[in-house]
Amino acid sequence: MNIAVFGTGAVGQIISEKLVELGHTVVIGTRNVADTLARTKPDGFGRPAFGEWHKTHPAVRFDTYDKAAASATIIINATNGSGTLPALAQAHPKNLAGKILLDISNPLDHSQGFPPTLFVSNTDSLAEQIQRTYPDLKVVKSLNTMTAFVMVNPALLAGHHHVFMSGNDPAAKASVKELLSSFGWPLQDIIDLGDITTARGTEQLLPIWIRLWGALKTPIFNFSIALGKAG
Ligand SMILES: NC(=O)c1ccc[n+]([C@@H]2O[C@H](COP(=O)([O-])OP(=O)(O)OC[C@H]3O[C@@H](n4cnc5c(N)ncnc54)[C@H](OP(=O)(O)O)[C@@H]3O)[C@@H](O)[C@H]2O)c1
């Protein structure tokens, strides 16, 4: 598949590496190609600057959001939550219409330092904002409730643990499910929560995810849903 990954951070890089490994044609989208390649500072996860990373991953094409989206059949949004709508605007509606957008972003506000807060209330979500702004885009929210290393390698954690999915278009959700399955997610561990409004629930998990990260002192964990019988 031709896949555009919006985002040059840890998530964009790790997802792109996995997609290339799986044989997909991958292009990463950014605001400004020259500025991004000129970056020399490692990211917050200690990963190399994008330019360094790109030298070691030549199979991944790299372009502006609009050009990256134009050639893609599916777009994966791994931009900063506050940059998501600006990134999609730069991609241009004509390059988005009718496509699937797997949205991994979280509406985190880092302006007051750590821990970040959410910039959406619990009566809305960033995923819904995207869907409202681009009605022709098939938005599927998923993977946003775990660190990138677990997204593409669920076997990092023992036993059953879960990934959630929200979206209005059943066919788009089926395609994303297939992609998650190719990442190693057992189908029974993918929980379809329902329409795009259910993304409110997974985005609102971020405050607890961030506290768990602090308490456990590692980001390599995930939510596991235990099922029981009533009565
Ligand atoms: N880190 C994780 O493990 C993890 C886990 C789950 C979910 N997430 C979510 O995944 C997303 C990506 O996280 P990350 O840590 O990889 O990277 P990040 O630092 O949150 O985002 C980097 C990307 O956002 C773009 N961006 C920032 N402001 C922008 C703006 N105003 N307009 C257009 N684009 C803008 C940057 O564009 P340029 O390339 O042009 O600089 C870059 O591509 C976030 O929403 C995060 O909450 C992260």
Coordinates of N, CA, C and O in Angstrom, one line a residue, residues 23-151:
G23 N 6.7 -4.1 3.9 CA 6.6 -4.0 2.4 C 5.8 -2.9 1.8 O 5.6 -2.8 0.6
H24 N 5.4 -1.9 2.7 CA 4.6 -0.8 2.2 C 5.5 0.3 1.6 O 6.7 0.4 1.9
T25 N 4.9 1.1 0.7 CA 5.6 2.3 0.2 C 5.3 3.4 1.1 O 4.1 3.8 1.3
V26 N 6.3 4.0 1.7 CA 6.0 5.0 2.8 C 6.6 6.4 2.5 O 7.8 6.5 2.1
V27 N 5.8 7.4 2.7 CA 6.3 8.8 2.6 C 5.9 9.5 3.9 O 4.8 9.4 4.4
I28 N 6.9 10.1 4.5 CA 6.6 10.9 5.7 C 6.3 12.4 5.4 O 7.0 12.9 4.5
G29 N 5.3 12.9 6.0 CA 5.0 14.3 5.7 C 5.5 15.2 6.8 O 5.5 14.8 8.0
T30 N 5.8 16.4 6.5 CA 6.4 17.4 7.4 C 6.0 18.8 6.9 O 5.5 19.0 5.8
R31 N 6.2 19.9 7.7 CA 5.9 21.2 7.3 C 6.9 21.7 6.2 O 6.5 22.3 5.2
N32 N 8.2 21.5 6.5 CA 9.2 22.1 5.7 C 10.4 21.1 5.6 O 11.0 20.9 6.6
V33 N 10.6 20.6 4.4 CA 11.6 19.5 4.3 C 13.0 19.9 4.7 O 13.6 19.3 5.5
A34 N 13.4 21.1 4.2 CA 14.8 21.6 4.5 C 14.9 21.8 6.0 O 15.9 21.4 6.6
D35 N 14.0 22.5 6.7 CA 14.0 22.8 8.1 C 14.1 21.5 8.9 O 14.9 21.3 9.9
T36 N 13.3 20.5 8.5 CA 13.3 19.2 9.3 C 14.6 18.5 9.2 O 15.1 17.9 10.1
L37 N 15.1 18.4 7.9 CA 16.4 17.7 7.7 C 17.5 18.4 8.4 O 18.5 17.7 8.8
A38 N 17.4 19.7 8.7 CA 18.5 20.4 9.3 C 18.5 20.2 10.8 O 19.5 20.7 11.5
R39 N 17.5 19.6 11.4 CA 17.5 19.4 12.8 C 18.6 18.5 13.3 O 18.9 17.4 12.7
T40 N 19.3 18.9 14.4 CA 20.4 18.1 14.9 C 20.2 17.6 16.3 O 20.9 16.7 16.8
K41 N 19.2 18.1 17.0 CA 19.0 17.8 18.4 C 18.2 16.5 18.5 O 17.1 16.4 17.9
P42 N 18.6 15.5 19.3 CA 17.8 14.3 19.5 C 16.5 14.6 20.1 O 16.3 15.7 20.8
D43 N 15.5 13.8 19.9 CA 14.1 14.1 20.4 C 14.1 13.8 21.9 O 15.0 13.3 22.5
G44 N 12.9 14.0 22.5 CA 12.7 13.8 23.9 C 12.9 12.3 24.3 O 13.1 12.0 25.5
F45 N 12.8 11.4 23.4 CA 13.0 10.0 23.7 C 14.5 9.6 23.5 O 14.8 8.4 23.5
G46 N 15.4 10.6 23.2 CA 16.8 10.3 22.9 C 17.0 9.7 21.5 O 18.1 9.2 21.3
R47 N 16.0 9.7 20.7 CA 16.2 9.2 19.3 C 16.9 10.2 18.5 O 16.9 11.4 18.8
P48 N 17.7 9.8 17.5 CA 18.4 10.7 16.7 C 17.5 11.8 16.0 O 16.4 11.6 15.8
A49 N 18.1 12.9 15.7 CA 17.4 14.0 14.9 C 16.9 13.4 13.6 O 17.5 12.4 13.1
F50 N 15.8 14.0 13.1 CA 15.2 13.4 11.9 C 16.1 13.2 10.8 O 16.1 12.1 10.1
G51 N 17.0 14.2 10.5 CA 17.9 14.0 9.4 C 18.8 12.8 9.5 O 19.1 12.1 8.5
E52 N 19.3 12.6 10.8 CA 20.2 11.4 11.0 C 19.4 10.1 10.8 O 19.8 9.2 10.2
W53 N 18.2 10.1 11.3 CA 17.3 8.9 11.2 C 17.1 8.7 9.7 O 17.1 7.5 9.3
H54 N 16.8 9.7 9.0 CA 16.4 9.5 7.6 C 17.6 8.9 6.8 O 17.3 8.1 5.9
K55 N 18.8 9.3 7.1 CA 20.0 8.8 6.4 C 20.0 7.2 6.5 O 20.5 6.5 5.6
T56 N 19.6 6.7 7.6 CA 19.6 5.3 7.9 C 18.3 4.6 7.4 O 18.2 3.4 7.6
H57 N 17.4 5.4 6.9 CA 16.1 4.8 6.4 C 15.8 5.4 5.1 O 14.7 6.0 4.9
P58 N 16.6 5.1 4.1 CA 16.4 5.8 2.8 C 15.2 5.3 2.0 O 14.7 6.0 1.1
A59 N 14.6 4.2 2.5 CA 13.4 3.7 1.8 C 12.2 4.5 2.0 O 11.2 4.5 1.3
V60 N 12.3 5.3 3.1 CA 11.1 6.2 3.4 C 11.3 7.5 2.7 O 12.3 8.3 2.9
R61 N 10.3 7.8 1.8 CA 10.4 9.1 1.2 C 9.9 10.2 2.2 O 9.3 9.9 3.2
F62 N 10.3 11.4 1.8 CA 10.1 12.5 2.8 C 9.6 13.7 2.0 O 10.3 14.1 1.1
D63 N 8.5 14.3 2.4 CA 8.0 15.5 1.6 C 7.0 16.3 2.4 O 6.8 16.0 3.6
T64 N 6.5 17.4 1.8 CA 5.6 18.2 2.6 C 4.2 17.5 2.7 O 4.0 16.5 1.9
Y65 N 3.4 17.9 3.6 CA 2.2 17.2 3.9 C 1.3 17.0 2.6 O 0.7 16.0 2.4
D66 N 1.2 18.1 1.8 CA 0.3 18.0 0.6 C 0.9 17.0 -0.4 O 0.1 16.1 -0.9
K67 N 2.2 17.0 -0.6 CA 2.7 16.0 -1.6 C 2.7 14.6 -1.0 O 2.4 13.6 -1.8
A68 N 2.9 14.5 0.3 CA 2.9 13.1 0.9 C 1.4 12.6 0.8 O 1.2 11.4 0.4
A69 N 0.4 13.4 1.1 CA -1.0 12.9 1.0 C -1.4 12.6 -0.4 O -2.2 11.6 -0.6
A70 N -0.9 13.3 -1.3 CA -1.4 13.2 -2.7 C -1.2 11.8 -3.2 O -2.1 11.2 -3.9
S71 N -0.1 11.1 -2.9 CA 0.2 9.8 -3.4 C -0.3 8.7 -2.5 O -0.1 7.5 -2.8
A72 N -1.0 9.0 -1.4 CA -1.3 7.9 -0.4 C -2.7 7.4 -0.6 O -3.6 8.2 -0.9
T73 N -2.9 6.1 -0.2 CA -4.3 5.6 -0.1 C -4.7 5.7 1.3 O -5.9 5.7 1.6
I74 N -3.8 5.6 2.3 CA -4.1 5.8 3.7 C -3.1 6.7 4.3 O -1.9 6.7 3.9
I75 N -3.6 7.5 5.2 CA -2.7 8.5 5.9 C -2.7 8.2 7.4 O -3.8 7.9 8.0
I76 N -1.6 8.2 8.0 CA -1.5 8.0 9.4 C -1.1 9.3 10.1 O 0.0 9.9 9.7
N77 N -1.9 9.8 11.0 CA -1.6 11.1 11.6 C -0.8 10.9 12.9 O -1.4 10.4 13.9
A78 N 0.5 11.2 12.9 CA 1.3 11.2 14.1 C 1.9 12.5 14.3 O 3.1 12.7 14.6
T79 N 1.1 13.6 14.1 CA 1.5 14.9 14.4 C 1.2 15.3 15.9 O 0.3 14.7 16.5
N80 N 1.8 16.3 16.4 CA 1.5 16.8 17.7 C 0.0 17.2 17.7 O -0.4 17.8 16.7
G81 N -0.7 17.0 18.8 CA -2.2 17.3 18.7 C -2.5 18.7 18.3 O -3.4 18.9 17.5
S82 N -1.7 19.7 18.8 CA -2.0 21.1 18.5 C -1.6 21.4 17.1 O -2.1 22.4 16.5
G83 N -0.8 20.5 16.4 CA -0.4 20.8 15.1 C -1.2 19.9 14.1 O -1.0 20.1 12.8
T84 N -2.1 19.1 14.6 CA -2.9 18.2 13.7 C -3.7 18.9 12.6 O -3.6 18.7 11.4
L85 N -4.6 19.9 13.1 CA -5.5 20.6 12.2 C -4.6 21.4 11.2 O -4.9 21.4 10.0
P86 N -3.6 22.1 11.7 CA -2.8 22.9 10.8 C -2.1 21.9 9.7 O -1.9 22.3 8.5
A87 N -1.6 20.8 10.2 CA -1.0 19.8 9.2 C -2.0 19.4 8.2 O -1.6 19.3 7.0
L88 N -3.2 19.1 8.6 CA -4.2 18.6 7.6 C -4.6 19.8 6.6 O -4.8 19.5 5.5
A89 N -4.6 21.0 7.2 CA -4.9 22.1 6.3 C -3.8 22.3 5.2 O -4.1 22.5 4.1
Q90 N -2.5 22.1 5.7 CA -1.4 22.2 4.7 C -1.5 21.0 3.7 O -1.1 21.2 2.6
A91 N -2.0 19.9 4.1 CA -2.2 18.7 3.2 C -3.2 19.0 2.1 O -3.1 18.5 1.0
H92 N -4.1 19.9 2.4 CA -5.2 20.4 1.4 C -6.3 19.3 1.3 O -6.0 18.2 1.0
P93 N -7.5 19.8 1.4 CA -8.7 18.9 1.3 C -8.7 18.0 0.1 O -9.2 16.9 0.1
K94 N -8.2 18.5 -1.0 CA -8.3 17.7 -2.3 C -7.5 16.4 -2.2 O -7.7 15.4 -2.8
N95 N -6.4 16.5 -1.3 CA -5.6 15.3 -1.1 C -6.1 14.4 0.0 O -5.5 13.3 0.2
L96 N -7.1 14.8 0.7 CA -7.6 14.0 1.8 C -8.9 13.3 1.5 O -9.2 12.2 2.0
A97 N -9.7 13.9 0.6 CA -11.1 13.4 0.3 C -11.1 11.9 0.0 O -10.4 11.5 -0.8
G98 N -12.0 11.2 0.8 CA -12.2 9.8 0.5 C -11.2 8.9 1.1 O -11.3 7.7 1.0
K99 N -10.1 9.4 1.7 CA -9.0 8.6 2.2 C -9.3 8.2 3.7 O -10.1 8.8 4.4
I100 N -8.6 7.2 4.1 CA -8.6 6.7 5.5 C -7.5 7.5 6.2 O -6.4 7.6 5.8
L101 N -7.9 8.1 7.4 CA -6.9 8.7 8.3 C -6.9 7.9 9.6 O -7.8 8.0 10.3
L102 N -5.8 7.2 9.8 CA -5.6 6.5 11.1 C -5.0 7.6 12.0 O -3.9 8.0 11.8
D103 N -5.8 8.0 13.0 CA -5.4 9.1 13.8 C -4.8 8.6 15.2 O -5.5 8.1 16.0
I104 N -3.5 8.9 15.3 CA -2.8 8.4 16.6 C -2.6 9.6 17.5 O -2.1 9.4 18.6
S105 N -2.9 10.8 17.1 CA -2.5 12.0 17.9 C -3.3 12.1 19.2 O -4.4 11.5 19.3
N106 N -2.8 12.8 20.1 CA -3.5 13.1 21.3 C -3.6 14.6 21.6 O -2.6 15.3 21.3
P107 N -4.7 15.1 22.1 CA -4.9 16.5 22.2 C -4.2 17.1 23.5 O -4.8 17.5 24.4
L108 N -2.9 16.9 23.5 CA -2.1 17.3 24.7 C -1.6 18.8 24.6 O -1.1 19.2 23.6
D109 N -1.8 19.5 25.7 CA -1.4 20.9 25.8 C -0.1 20.9 26.7 O -0.2 20.7 27.9
H110 N 1.0 21.1 26.0 CA 2.3 21.1 26.7 C 2.7 22.5 27.2 O 3.8 22.7 27.7
S111 N 1.8 23.5 27.0 CA 2.2 24.9 27.2 C 2.6 25.2 28.7 O 3.3 26.2 29.0
Q112 N 2.0 24.5 29.6 CA 2.2 24.7 31.0 C 3.3 23.8 31.6 O 3.3 23.6 32.8
G113 N 4.0 23.1 30.8 CA 5.0 22.2 31.2 C 4.5 20.8 31.5 O 3.4 20.4 31.0
F114 N 5.2 20.0 32.3 CA 4.8 18.6 32.5 C 4.1 18.4 33.8 O 4.5 19.0 34.8
P115 N 3.1 17.6 33.9 CA 2.4 16.8 32.9 C 1.5 17.7 32.0 O 0.9 18.7 32.5
P116 N 1.4 17.4 30.7 CA 0.5 18.1 29.8 C -0.9 17.9 30.2 O -1.3 16.9 30.9
T117 N -1.8 18.9 29.9 CA -3.2 18.7 30.1 C -3.9 18.5 28.7 O -3.2 18.4 27.7
L118 N -5.2 18.3 28.7 CA -5.9 18.0 27.5 C -6.5 19.4 27.0 O -7.0 20.1 27.8
F119 N -6.4 19.6 25.7 CA -7.1 20.9 25.2 C -8.5 20.6 24.7 O -9.1 21.5 24.1
V120 N -9.0 19.4 24.8 CA -10.4 19.2 24.5 C -11.1 18.8 25.8 O -10.5 18.2 26.7
S121 N -12.4 19.1 25.9 CA -13.2 18.7 27.1 C -13.7 17.3 26.8 O -13.5 16.8 25.7
N122 N -14.4 16.7 27.8 CA -14.9 15.4 27.6 C -16.2 15.3 26.8 O -16.9 14.3 26.7
T123 N -16.6 16.4 26.2 CA -17.8 16.4 25.3 C -17.3 16.6 23.8 O -18.1 16.9 22.9
D124 N -16.0 16.4 23.6 CA -15.5 16.5 22.2 C -14.2 15.7 22.2 O -13.7 15.3 23.3
S125 N -13.6 15.6 21.0 CA -12.3 14.9 20.9 C -11.6 15.5 19.7 O -12.3 16.1 18.8
L126 N -10.3 15.4 19.7 CA -9.5 15.8 18.5 C -10.0 15.0 17.2 O -10.1 15.6 16.2
A127 N -10.2 13.8 17.4 CA -10.7 12.9 16.3 C -12.0 13.5 15.7 O -12.1 13.5 14.5
E128 N -12.9 13.9 16.6 CA -14.2 14.5 16.1 C -13.9 15.8 15.4 O -14.6 16.1 14.4
Q129 N -13.0 16.6 15.9 CA -12.7 17.9 15.3 C -12.2 17.6 13.9 O -12.5 18.4 12.9
I130 N -11.3 16.6 13.7 CA -10.8 16.3 12.4 C -12.0 15.9 11.5 O -12.1 16.3 10.3
Q131 N -12.8 15.0 12.0 CA -13.9 14.4 11.2 C -14.9 15.6 10.8 O -15.4 15.6 9.7
R132 N -15.2 16.5 11.7 CA -16.1 17.6 11.4 C -15.4 18.5 10.3 O -16.1 19.0 9.5
T133 N -14.1 18.7 10.5 CA -13.5 19.7 9.5 C -13.4 19.0 8.1 O -13.5 19.8 7.1
Y134 N -13.2 17.7 8.1 CA -13.1 17.0 6.8 C -14.1 15.9 6.7 O -13.7 14.7 6.9
P135 N -15.3 16.2 6.4 CA -16.4 15.1 6.4 C -16.1 14.0 5.4 O -16.5 12.9 5.6
D136 N -15.3 14.3 4.4 CA -15.0 13.2 3.4 C -13.9 12.3 3.8 O -13.6 11.3 3.1
L137 N -13.2 12.7 4.9 CA -12.1 11.9 5.4 C -12.7 10.8 6.3 O -13.6 11.0 7.0
K138 N -12.1 9.5 6.1 CA -12.6 8.4 7.0 C -11.7 8.3 8.2 O -10.7 7.6 8.1
V139 N -12.1 9.0 9.2 CA -11.2 9.1 10.4 C -11.4 7.8 11.3 O -12.5 7.5 11.7
V140 N -10.3 7.2 11.6 CA -10.3 6.0 12.5 C -9.3 6.4 13.6 O -8.1 6.5 13.3
K141 N -9.7 6.5 14.8 CA -8.8 6.8 16.0 C -8.3 5.4 16.5 O -9.1 4.6 16.8
S142 N -7.0 5.3 16.7 CA -6.5 4.0 17.3 C -5.1 4.3 17.7 O -4.4 5.3 17.3
L143 N -4.5 3.4 18.4 CA -3.1 3.3 18.8 C -2.7 4.4 19.8 O -1.5 4.4 20.2
N144 N -3.5 5.4 20.0 CA -3.1 6.6 20.8 C -2.9 6.3 22.3 O -2.4 7.2 23.0
T145 N -3.3 5.1 22.8 CA -3.2 4.9 24.2 C -2.0 4.1 24.6 O -2.1 3.4 25.7
M146 N -1.0 4.1 23.8 CA 0.2 3.3 24.2 C 1.4 3.9 23.6 O 1.3 4.7 22.6
T147 N 2.6 3.6 24.0 CA 3.8 4.1 23.4 C 4.1 3.5 22.1 O 3.6 2.4 21.8
A148 N 4.8 4.2 21.2 CA 5.0 3.8 19.8 C 5.6 2.4 19.7 O 5.3 1.6 18.8
F149 N 6.5 2.0 20.7 CA 7.2 0.7 20.6 C 6.2 -0.4 20.8 O 6.3 -1.5 20.1
V150 N 5.1 -0.2 21.6 CA 4.1 -1.2 21.8 C 3.2 -1.2 20.6 O 2.7 -2.3 20.2
M151 N 2.9 0.0 20.0 CA 2.0 0.0 18.8 C 2.4 -1.0 17.8 O 1.5 -1.7 17.2

